[in-house]
Each structure stands twice: as C-alpha cells, then as structure tokens.
Coordinates of C-alpha atoms and ligand atoms in Angstrom, one line a residue:
M236 CA 0.0 0.1 0.0
C237 CA 2.7 2.5 1.1
L238 CA 4.8 1.7 -1.9
C239 CA 1.9 2.2 -4.3
V240 CA 1.4 5.7 -2.8
L241 CA 4.9 6.5 -3.2
R242 CA 4.9 5.4 -6.7
L243 CA 1.8 7.4 -7.3
Y244 CA 3.7 10.4 -5.7
W245 CA 6.8 10.1 -7.7
H246 CA 4.7 9.5 -11.0
L247 CA 2.5 12.7 -10.2
K248 CA 5.8 14.8 -9.3
R249 CA 7.5 13.6 -12.6
M250 CA 4.5 14.8 -14.6
I251 CA 4.2 18.1 -12.8
M252 CA 8.0 18.8 -13.4
K253 CA 7.6 17.7 -17.1
N254 CA 4.6 20.0 -17.6
V255 CA 6.3 23.1 -15.9
L256 CA 9.5 22.6 -18.1
L257 CA 7.1 22.1 -21.0
F258 CA 5.4 25.4 -19.9
L259 CA 8.6 27.5 -19.6
F260 CA 9.6 26.1 -22.9
V261 CA 6.6 27.2 -24.4
C262 CA 6.7 30.6 -22.7
L263 CA 10.3 31.1 -23.8
V264 CA 9.5 30.0 -27.5
T265 CA 6.5 32.6 -27.1
M266 CA 8.5 35.2 -25.9
A267 CA 11.2 34.9 -28.5
K268 CA 8.6 34.9 -31.2
A269 CA 7.0 38.0 -29.5
Q270 CA 10.4 39.6 -29.7
I271 CA 10.9 38.5 -33.4
V272 CA 7.6 40.0 -34.2
Q273 CA 8.1 43.4 -32.3
D274 CA 11.6 43.6 -34.1
S275 CA 10.1 42.8 -37.6
D276 CA 7.3 45.2 -36.8
G277 CA 9.5 47.9 -35.5
I278 CA 11.7 47.5 -39.0
K279 CA 8.6 47.7 -41.0
E280 CA 7.5 51.0 -39.4
I281 CA 11.1 52.4 -40.2
F282 CA 10.9 51.4 -43.7
D283 CA 7.3 52.4 -44.2
A284 CA 8.1 55.9 -42.6
A285 CA 11.3 56.0 -45.1
L286 CA 9.5 55.1 -48.2
K287 CA 6.5 57.2 -47.7
N288 CA 7.8 60.4 -45.8
G289 CA 11.6 60.1 -46.0
K290 CA 13.7 63.1 -46.4
S291 CA 17.1 61.9 -47.4
Y292 CA 16.4 62.8 -51.3
E293 CA 15.0 66.2 -50.4
M294 CA 18.2 66.8 -48.4
L295 CA 20.5 65.5 -50.9
T296 CA 19.0 67.7 -53.8
E297 CA 19.6 70.7 -51.4
L298 CA 23.2 69.9 -50.9
C299 CA 24.1 69.0 -54.6
T300 CA 22.5 71.8 -56.0
K301 CA 22.5 74.7 -53.6
I302 CA 26.1 74.0 -52.5
G303 CA 27.7 71.5 -55.0
P304 CA 31.4 70.8 -55.0
R305 CA 32.9 71.0 -51.4
L306 CA 36.5 69.9 -51.5
S307 CA 38.4 70.5 -48.5
G308 CA 39.3 74.1 -47.6
S309 CA 36.9 75.6 -50.5
P310 CA 34.1 77.9 -49.8
G311 CA 31.7 74.9 -50.9
A312 CA 33.0 72.9 -47.9
A313 CA 32.5 75.8 -45.5
A314 CA 29.0 76.2 -46.7
A315 CA 28.4 72.4 -46.1
V316 CA 29.5 72.6 -42.9
E317 CA 26.9 75.2 -42.1
W318 CA 24.0 73.4 -44.2
S319 CA 24.6 70.2 -41.9
R320 CA 24.5 72.0 -38.6
H321 CA 21.4 73.8 -39.9
M322 CA 19.7 70.4 -40.9
M323 CA 20.5 68.7 -37.7
E324 CA 19.2 71.7 -35.7
K325 CA 15.9 71.9 -38.1
Y326 CA 15.3 68.1 -36.9
D327 CA 15.7 69.0 -33.4
F328 CA 18.6 66.6 -32.4
D329 CA 19.5 66.9 -28.8
S330 CA 22.7 68.5 -29.6
V331 CA 24.6 69.7 -32.5
W332 CA 28.1 70.6 -32.7
L333 CA 31.2 71.6 -34.8
Q334 CA 34.7 69.9 -34.3
P335 CA 37.3 72.0 -35.6
V336 CA 40.0 70.5 -37.6
M337 CA 42.7 71.6 -40.2
V338 CA 42.6 70.2 -43.5
P339 CA 44.9 70.0 -46.6
H340 CA 43.9 72.9 -49.3
W341 CA 44.6 72.1 -52.8
V342 CA 43.1 74.2 -55.7
R343 CA 42.9 73.0 -59.2
G344 CA 43.4 76.2 -61.0
E345 CA 42.5 76.6 -64.9
K346 CA 41.4 73.5 -67.0
E347 CA 44.2 71.2 -67.8
I348 CA 45.9 70.6 -71.2
A349 CA 47.1 67.1 -72.8
R350 CA 48.0 66.7 -76.3
V351 CA 50.0 64.1 -78.2
L352 CA 52.1 66.2 -80.4
N353 CA 53.6 64.0 -83.1
S354 CA 51.5 61.1 -84.0
K355 CA 52.0 60.1 -87.8
K356 CA 48.7 58.6 -87.8
M357 CA 46.6 61.1 -86.3
G358 CA 48.7 64.2 -85.8
M359 CA 48.1 66.3 -82.9
V360 CA 45.6 64.7 -80.5
N361 CA 43.8 66.2 -77.6
L362 CA 43.5 64.1 -74.6
T363 CA 40.7 64.3 -71.8
I364 CA 42.4 64.6 -68.6
C365 CA 42.2 66.3 -65.1
A366 CA 44.8 66.8 -62.7
L367 CA 44.9 64.5 -59.6
G368 CA 44.3 65.7 -56.2
G369 CA 47.2 66.8 -54.2
S370 CA 49.4 67.1 -57.6
P371 CA 51.6 70.0 -58.0
G372 CA 51.0 72.1 -61.3
T373 CA 53.4 72.0 -64.1
G374 CA 53.5 75.8 -64.4
P375 CA 52.4 77.7 -67.4
S376 CA 55.2 76.3 -69.7
G377 CA 53.9 72.9 -69.2
I378 CA 55.9 69.6 -69.7
S379 CA 56.7 67.7 -73.0
S380 CA 58.3 64.6 -73.1
Q381 CA 58.2 61.1 -74.6
V382 CA 55.5 58.8 -73.0
I383 CA 56.0 55.2 -72.0
E384 CA 53.2 52.9 -71.2
V385 CA 53.2 50.4 -68.2
K386 CA 50.7 48.1 -66.5
N387 CA 52.2 47.8 -63.1
F388 CA 55.3 48.9 -60.8
D389 CA 57.3 45.8 -61.8
E390 CA 57.2 46.9 -65.5
L391 CA 58.2 50.5 -64.4
K392 CA 61.0 49.2 -62.3
Q393 CA 62.3 47.1 -65.3
L394 CA 62.4 50.2 -67.4
G395 CA 65.4 51.4 -64.8
S396 CA 67.1 54.4 -66.4
K397 CA 65.0 54.9 -69.3
V398 CA 62.5 56.3 -67.0
Q399 CA 64.6 59.7 -66.5
G400 CA 62.6 62.6 -67.7
K401 CA 59.9 60.6 -69.2
I402 CA 55.9 60.7 -69.0
I403 CA 54.9 57.4 -67.2
F404 CA 51.4 56.0 -68.6
F405 CA 49.9 53.8 -65.9
N406 CA 47.3 52.1 -67.9
R407 CA 46.1 48.7 -66.1
P408 CA 42.5 48.7 -66.3
M409 CA 39.9 47.7 -63.4
D410 CA 39.2 44.1 -63.6
P411 CA 35.9 43.8 -65.5
T412 CA 35.3 40.2 -64.4
K413 CA 35.4 41.2 -60.6
I414 CA 31.4 41.4 -59.6
S415 CA 32.1 43.6 -56.6
T416 CA 33.4 47.0 -58.4
F417 CA 35.1 47.9 -55.1
A418 CA 37.2 44.8 -55.4
A419 CA 38.0 45.9 -59.1
Y420 CA 38.7 49.3 -57.8
G421 CA 41.3 47.8 -55.2
G422 CA 42.9 46.0 -57.9
A423 CA 43.9 49.3 -59.8
V424 CA 43.9 52.3 -57.5
D425 CA 47.6 51.7 -56.8
Q426 CA 48.4 53.3 -59.9
R427 CA 46.6 56.6 -58.9
G428 CA 47.7 56.5 -55.2
T429 CA 51.3 56.0 -55.7
G430 CA 52.2 55.8 -59.5
A431 CA 53.6 59.3 -59.1
V432 CA 56.1 58.5 -56.2
E433 CA 57.1 55.2 -57.9
A434 CA 57.9 57.0 -61.1
A435 CA 59.4 60.0 -59.5
K436 CA 62.0 57.6 -57.8
L437 CA 63.3 56.9 -61.0
G438 CA 63.2 60.3 -62.3
A439 CA 60.2 60.5 -64.3
S440 CA 58.9 64.1 -65.1
A441 CA 55.1 63.3 -64.8
V442 CA 52.5 60.7 -65.1
I443 CA 49.2 60.0 -66.5
V444 CA 47.0 57.5 -65.0
R445 CA 44.1 55.5 -66.5
S446 CA 40.8 56.5 -64.7
M447 CA 39.5 54.3 -62.2
G448 CA 36.3 53.6 -64.3
V449 CA 35.1 50.2 -65.5
N450 CA 33.4 51.6 -68.7
L451 CA 34.6 53.3 -71.6
E452 CA 34.0 57.1 -70.9
D453 CA 35.1 60.3 -72.2
Y454 CA 35.5 62.0 -68.9
P455 CA 38.5 61.5 -66.6
H456 CA 38.0 60.5 -62.8
T457 CA 40.0 62.6 -60.4
G458 CA 41.2 61.1 -56.9
G459 CA 43.9 61.4 -54.3
V460 CA 47.8 61.0 -54.8
R461 CA 49.9 59.9 -51.7
Y462 CA 53.0 61.7 -52.3
S463 CA 56.1 61.3 -49.7
S464 CA 57.9 63.9 -48.2
E465 CA 61.1 61.9 -49.6
V466 CA 60.5 61.8 -53.1
K467 CA 60.0 64.8 -55.5
K468 CA 56.6 65.6 -56.0
I469 CA 56.0 65.4 -59.8
P470 CA 52.5 66.3 -61.5
A471 CA 50.0 63.6 -61.9
V472 CA 47.0 63.5 -64.1
A473 CA 43.9 61.2 -65.1
V474 CA 43.1 60.3 -68.6
S475 CA 39.6 59.2 -69.7
T476 CA 39.3 55.7 -70.0
K477 CA 38.4 56.2 -73.7
H478 CA 41.6 58.1 -74.4
A479 CA 43.7 55.9 -72.3
E480 CA 42.6 53.1 -75.1
L481 CA 43.4 55.6 -77.8
L482 CA 46.7 56.6 -76.3
S483 CA 47.7 52.9 -75.8
Q484 CA 46.7 52.2 -79.5
L485 CA 48.8 54.8 -80.8
L486 CA 51.7 53.6 -78.5
K487 CA 51.4 50.0 -80.1
E488 CA 52.4 51.7 -83.7
E489 CA 54.5 54.6 -82.5
K490 CA 56.9 54.3 -79.8
D491 CA 58.5 57.7 -79.8
L492 CA 55.3 59.6 -79.0
Q493 CA 55.8 63.1 -77.3
V494 CA 53.0 64.3 -74.9
Y495 CA 52.5 68.0 -73.8
L496 CA 50.9 68.6 -70.3
E497 CA 49.5 71.8 -68.7
T498 CA 48.2 71.9 -65.1
H499 CA 47.9 75.1 -62.8
C500 CA 47.0 73.4 -59.5
E501 CA 48.5 74.9 -56.2
I502 CA 49.1 73.4 -52.9
L503 CA 47.9 76.3 -50.3
D504 CA 48.5 76.2 -46.9
D505 CA 46.1 73.9 -44.4
A506 CA 42.7 75.7 -43.8
P507 CA 40.3 75.4 -41.0
S508 CA 37.3 73.4 -41.2
S509 CA 35.1 71.1 -39.1
N510 CA 33.4 67.8 -38.7
V511 CA 29.4 68.2 -37.9
I512 CA 28.2 66.3 -35.0
G513 CA 24.5 65.7 -33.9
Q514 CA 23.1 63.4 -31.6
I515 CA 20.1 61.8 -29.7
N516 CA 20.8 61.1 -26.0
G517 CA 20.2 57.9 -24.9
S518 CA 17.7 57.2 -22.1
E519 CA 19.5 54.4 -20.3
F520 CA 23.0 54.0 -21.7
K521 CA 23.7 57.6 -22.4
N522 CA 27.6 56.9 -22.6
E523 CA 27.3 54.0 -25.1
I524 CA 27.5 55.8 -28.4
I525 CA 26.3 54.2 -31.7
D526 CA 27.9 56.2 -34.3
I527 CA 26.6 56.6 -37.9
G528 CA 28.3 58.7 -40.7
G529 CA 29.5 59.6 -44.0
H530 CA 32.0 62.3 -45.5
L531 CA 30.9 66.0 -46.2
D532 CA 33.5 66.8 -48.7
S533 CA 33.5 66.0 -52.3
W534 CA 36.0 66.2 -55.2
D535 CA 36.1 69.8 -56.9
L536 CA 34.6 68.5 -60.1
A537 CA 31.6 66.8 -58.6
Q538 CA 28.5 67.3 -56.8
G539 CA 29.5 64.6 -54.8
A540 CA 25.8 63.1 -54.9
H541 CA 26.8 59.5 -54.3
D542 CA 30.2 60.2 -53.0
D543 CA 29.2 60.7 -50.3
G544 CA 26.0 63.3 -50.1
A545 CA 24.3 59.9 -50.0
G546 CA 25.9 58.9 -46.7
V547 CA 25.8 62.1 -45.2
V548 CA 21.9 62.5 -45.8
Q549 CA 21.3 58.9 -44.9
S550 CA 23.1 59.5 -41.4
I551 CA 20.9 62.4 -40.6
E552 CA 17.9 60.8 -41.9
V553 CA 18.7 57.7 -39.3
L554 CA 18.2 60.1 -36.4
R555 CA 15.4 62.0 -38.2
L556 CA 13.5 58.7 -38.7
F557 CA 13.9 57.8 -34.9
K558 CA 12.5 61.4 -33.9
Q559 CA 9.6 61.2 -36.3
L560 CA 8.8 57.5 -35.1
G561 CA 8.9 58.5 -31.4
I562 CA 11.6 55.8 -30.9
K563 CA 13.5 57.1 -27.7
P564 CA 16.9 55.1 -28.0
K565 CA 18.3 53.4 -24.9
R566 CA 21.8 54.3 -26.2
T567 CA 23.2 57.6 -27.7
I568 CA 22.9 57.8 -31.4
R569 CA 25.3 60.1 -33.0
A570 CA 25.5 61.3 -36.7
V571 CA 28.9 62.4 -37.7
M572 CA 29.8 64.2 -41.3
F573 CA 33.4 63.8 -41.6
M574 CA 35.4 66.4 -43.2
N575 CA 38.3 65.7 -45.6
E576 CA 38.0 61.8 -46.5
E577 CA 39.0 62.4 -50.0
N578 CA 42.4 63.9 -49.8
G579 CA 43.6 63.8 -46.3
L580 CA 41.2 61.8 -43.5
R581 CA 41.8 64.5 -41.2
G582 CA 38.1 64.8 -39.8
G583 CA 38.3 60.9 -39.1
T584 CA 41.4 61.1 -37.6
K585 CA 40.3 64.1 -35.5
Y586 CA 37.0 62.6 -34.6
A587 CA 38.8 59.3 -33.1
E588 CA 41.7 61.2 -31.1
T589 CA 38.8 63.4 -29.5
A590 CA 36.8 60.3 -28.6
K591 CA 40.1 58.7 -27.1
A592 CA 41.0 61.6 -25.3
K593 CA 37.4 62.0 -23.8
N594 CA 37.6 58.4 -23.2
E595 CA 34.1 58.0 -25.0
N596 CA 32.7 54.6 -25.2
H597 CA 31.7 53.9 -29.0
I598 CA 30.0 50.5 -28.9
V599 CA 30.1 50.8 -33.0
A600 CA 30.8 52.9 -35.9
I601 CA 28.6 52.6 -39.0
E602 CA 29.7 54.4 -42.4
S603 CA 27.7 54.7 -45.5
D604 CA 30.3 55.6 -48.4
E605 CA 29.8 53.2 -51.1
G606 CA 26.8 55.4 -52.9
G607 CA 23.1 55.7 -52.6
F608 CA 22.3 52.6 -54.6
T609 CA 19.9 49.8 -53.5
P610 CA 20.6 48.1 -50.3
R611 CA 22.4 44.5 -50.4
G612 CA 23.9 44.6 -46.9
F613 CA 26.5 45.3 -44.5
T614 CA 29.9 44.8 -44.4
M615 CA 31.7 44.3 -40.9
T616 CA 35.0 44.3 -39.2
A617 CA 35.0 43.3 -35.8
T618 CA 35.0 40.3 -33.4
D619 CA 33.2 36.9 -34.2
L620 CA 31.0 37.4 -31.4
V621 CA 29.9 41.0 -32.8
K622 CA 29.7 39.6 -36.3
N623 CA 27.7 36.3 -35.3
K624 CA 25.0 38.9 -33.5
I625 CA 24.5 41.0 -36.5
K626 CA 24.2 38.0 -38.7
S627 CA 21.6 36.4 -36.5
W628 CA 19.7 39.6 -37.5
K629 CA 19.8 38.7 -41.1
P630 CA 16.4 37.0 -41.6
L631 CA 14.8 40.5 -40.3
F632 CA 16.6 42.2 -43.3
E633 CA 15.8 39.8 -46.1
P634 CA 12.4 40.8 -46.7
Y635 CA 14.1 44.3 -48.0
G636 CA 16.7 42.3 -49.9
L637 CA 19.6 42.6 -47.7
T638 CA 21.3 39.3 -47.7
D639 CA 25.2 40.0 -48.0
F640 CA 26.7 40.0 -44.4
D641 CA 29.7 38.1 -45.2
H642 CA 32.4 40.6 -46.4
P643 CA 35.1 42.6 -44.3
G644 CA 34.5 46.2 -44.3
G645 CA 33.7 49.7 -42.6
G646 CA 34.6 52.9 -44.0
A647 CA 37.7 55.2 -44.3
D648 CA 36.5 57.9 -41.9
I649 CA 35.6 55.2 -39.0
G650 CA 38.9 53.7 -39.8
P651 CA 40.8 55.5 -36.9
L652 CA 37.8 54.6 -34.4
G653 CA 38.2 50.9 -35.6
A654 CA 42.2 51.1 -34.9
L655 CA 40.9 51.8 -31.2
G656 CA 38.9 48.6 -31.2
T657 CA 35.6 50.0 -32.0
P658 CA 33.4 47.4 -34.1
M659 CA 33.2 48.9 -37.7
I660 CA 30.1 48.2 -39.9
G661 CA 29.9 49.5 -43.6
Y662 CA 26.7 50.2 -45.5
L663 CA 26.8 47.7 -48.5
P664 CA 24.6 49.0 -51.6
D665 CA 24.7 47.5 -54.9
S666 CA 28.1 48.3 -56.5
Q667 CA 27.5 48.2 -60.2
R668 CA 27.1 51.7 -61.0
Y669 CA 29.1 53.5 -58.4
F670 CA 32.1 53.6 -60.6
D671 CA 30.4 55.0 -63.6
Y672 CA 30.3 58.4 -61.4
H673 CA 32.8 58.3 -58.6
H674 CA 35.0 61.5 -58.6
T675 CA 33.6 62.5 -62.1
P676 CA 31.7 65.6 -63.0
E677 CA 28.9 63.1 -63.6
D678 CA 28.4 62.4 -59.9
T679 CA 25.2 64.5 -59.7
I680 CA 21.8 64.2 -58.1
D681 CA 20.0 63.3 -61.3
K682 CA 22.1 59.8 -61.0
V683 CA 20.5 58.9 -57.6
S684 CA 17.2 57.4 -57.2
P685 CA 15.1 58.6 -54.5
R686 CA 13.7 55.3 -53.6
E687 CA 17.1 53.5 -53.5
L688 CA 18.5 56.3 -51.5
E689 CA 15.5 56.2 -48.9
L690 CA 15.8 52.3 -48.8
G691 CA 19.2 52.6 -47.8
A692 CA 18.3 55.3 -44.9
A693 CA 15.7 52.7 -43.7
A694 CA 18.3 49.8 -43.7
M695 CA 20.8 51.8 -41.8
A696 CA 17.9 53.0 -39.3
S697 CA 17.0 49.2 -38.9
L698 CA 20.4 48.1 -38.1
V699 CA 20.8 51.1 -35.4
F700 CA 17.5 50.2 -33.8
L701 CA 18.6 46.7 -33.3
I702 CA 22.0 47.5 -32.1
D703 CA 20.2 50.0 -29.6
R704 CA 17.8 47.1 -28.6
Y705 CA 20.3 44.4 -27.9
S706 CA 23.7 46.1 -27.9
L707 CA 26.5 44.0 -29.5
K708 CA 27.6 42.2 -26.5
Ligands
ZN1063 ZN1 33.6 58.6 -50.4

C-alpha cells in the first residue's frame, strides 16, 4: 500500500515537473517569437516611414544643387558645414556641434591641357584629362616629353634609367570580371595612389593614370595621390578610359610619341574646417555611443551626390526617422559628417583622437560611403561575437533585399575609430554603377534614385534600432 502511494507520488511529481518544463519552454518560445514580431514590426515601421515620407532625397537635392562641389578648404566645404549643422538643428536633435579640424587645401586652377604632339597617324591629338588631387602644377609652360606605357610597378622598375625625364602612363584597367566593382577598384587604384611616387623615384617628369572607371567614358576620374616627403612631387593627371585606350593604341604603332601636359594646380596652406556632429541622447545608457556617418567633402569636379552626399543625408535621416517615429533610444545615437575623407582623412583622424581623449565609449561605428544605391547588406570588421550577433538578424533584413553580411569592411572615416577597437560596419549597396560616377562631374543628383536612397537610410536605421535594443555584447 505504502509503496503504491510512493509510486503515485513520484509519478505525479514527474508529471508536474515535465509540465512545468514544457510550460517554461513554451513561454520562452512565445517570448522569442513575440520579440521577433516586435523587431520585424519596428523595422517595417522604419521602412514604411522612409518610403512614404523620407527626407534623404530632399536633403541630398539641396546639398548637391545649392552647394555642389565641396573639396576640403573650399567655400563649398564651408557652406556644407553650415548646411549640415542647420539641418540637424532643424530636425531637433538633442545636441549639434562642430568639431574644428585643419585640412589640406589644394586648388585645381585653370582647365588642364594634354595633347599628343607628333602622331604620324593622327597628328596632334587632344586627350581628356584632369589633374589628380594633391598634384603640383606643371607651371604655365607645361611639360613635353616622350610617354611610356606600363601596366604595373614591376614593369616600371624594369625600365630603370629609361624612365628618366619621361612621362609614365599607367594603364592597367579595373578588372571587369570582378562582380564587386570595389574589388576591381582595389586592384587598380595603386596606380593613382602611388604611381607618381614610384615613377619619381626613377626620375620621371610626370605621370598619366588611366581613370578608375569600369566603362569606356570620355570624362576623367580624379582622386587623391599619396606623395612622400622623401621623393620629389611630380605632376599627376588622370586620363579618361576612352583616351587611355586611344593613347595605348597609338603607342603600339608609334613608340616615340611626345605628349604635352599643362596643369595649374596649387598646394596652399592648411585651412580651418570642421566635422559636424549631432546626436540623440540615450535614455538608459547615455555613455554608449552608436556612431553613424558619411563624409561631407567631395571632389571639386563633382556634386558628390553618391560620394558621399548620400552617406551624409542617410546618416542624418537615421536620427530623423527615430524622432519622427517617437523611438526613444536607450543608447546615444550620433551622426557624424566627417570632413576631408577624399584628400587627407583629417576629419576621421580628429574624431577618433577626440573620442580617445574624452574616453568615449563607441560601441559601434557605421559608415555609408559606397553610394546611394539599392541596399544589399552590411560589411563588418569586428570580433566573431559581434559579427555573429549581427548575422543573427539577417532574417529580419531579408524581406528588404539585404542578404550580404559576409564581407569585411567598414569605412575610411571610421577607420581610426576601428584602430582603437571599435567594431566597424559599412553600409553595402549594389556596386555596379558606383564607378560610372565616382570622382567625376557625372556624380550628380540625377544619378540618384530617390527610392534607392531612402531604402538605404531605412536599412541603416533598422540596424541602429537593433543595436540600440540588444547592444552588441
Ligand atoms: Zn567617399
């Protein structure tokens, strides 16, 4: 009898335990499901707001058409600083301030000239070029010399003393078989970045670099040259891809082509400028900063619509969407308009130095600097823990076409923060058309799709929404 009671007791106890466990399990699953529903509802609200009533395109139109080119140190850059400050004040961010920084000041001067002087086949041939950023000018009397084509620095070095006094023509195209055009750019841009220094080491008088564009176009792409204080600075120009092909074709038949180059650029003293910063204060963890930004400067030849007006307005828009939707972030969300990404990175460097000096806790830095095209995903440079956390949110982004979370990346401006250990995330849009416009007069507002731009802002706001909610620990 006693044994039966005992058995019954144990049986009931096991049943109760089993049911309690089952109940707890069901509760947890329900809570997780509710969380996912809440997250996806929140993200849908953000996308709906951006697509119905987003302000990114309106802001970008103003920045591109009322201000336009804004190279560091120029009146356009100064106007863009004031414009960004005004915009963030207008949208009622909790605080908005300028962070002063000294920037390089390079001016292009009068329109450049390049011509082939002695083609037997075509006579005198004008080439479409522009001076590269940071290049010294040739002076009004120009430079005339024989031109030699190379594809890379090994070919250049093999020429040895033959380089002396010549104009070196770097003509390695961006690899068209790379699906990411940024990868193609990465494989070719050394010619623009350090071609002048490498050629000057061997005594060249100037360099002509094939433009960093995938297509055949008749406009040149400018961009920065990295000179060295130990090597003589020689003039550097970019030639359009179409004329790079023409020059190469002529050189195949006529080895002794002479080219005349005339540029009027000047390197002036460093000029005062600023990063522009605005933030919404966190309600619980004010000292944990989620940083989101783009760069305010552009090249002098461009409106800088995709590079990087898009990143600037999207970053402001992230905070504006939070305000519009009444989302009160737990953590501080800060939008940073970096100055001088194109020819110095002084803004990004200054920002990180200041963050370090103030012992600020940036839990993540996000940058949009790959154009205002259709969102595809996010790149990341962070610990596996952080990357896995962000990847776990992928199902929430898939309905909006963001599926690529697998590549390393971040952004030039947030690089110095990354070097201090801050996780870096880059907004990753479709890359196919970026290098049609990059650093050219074609980078104008009409090349931006309003819808694609707003989708990007919504994607960035959604990521910030999730990071704010769950942190990255
Ligand atoms: Zn850029």
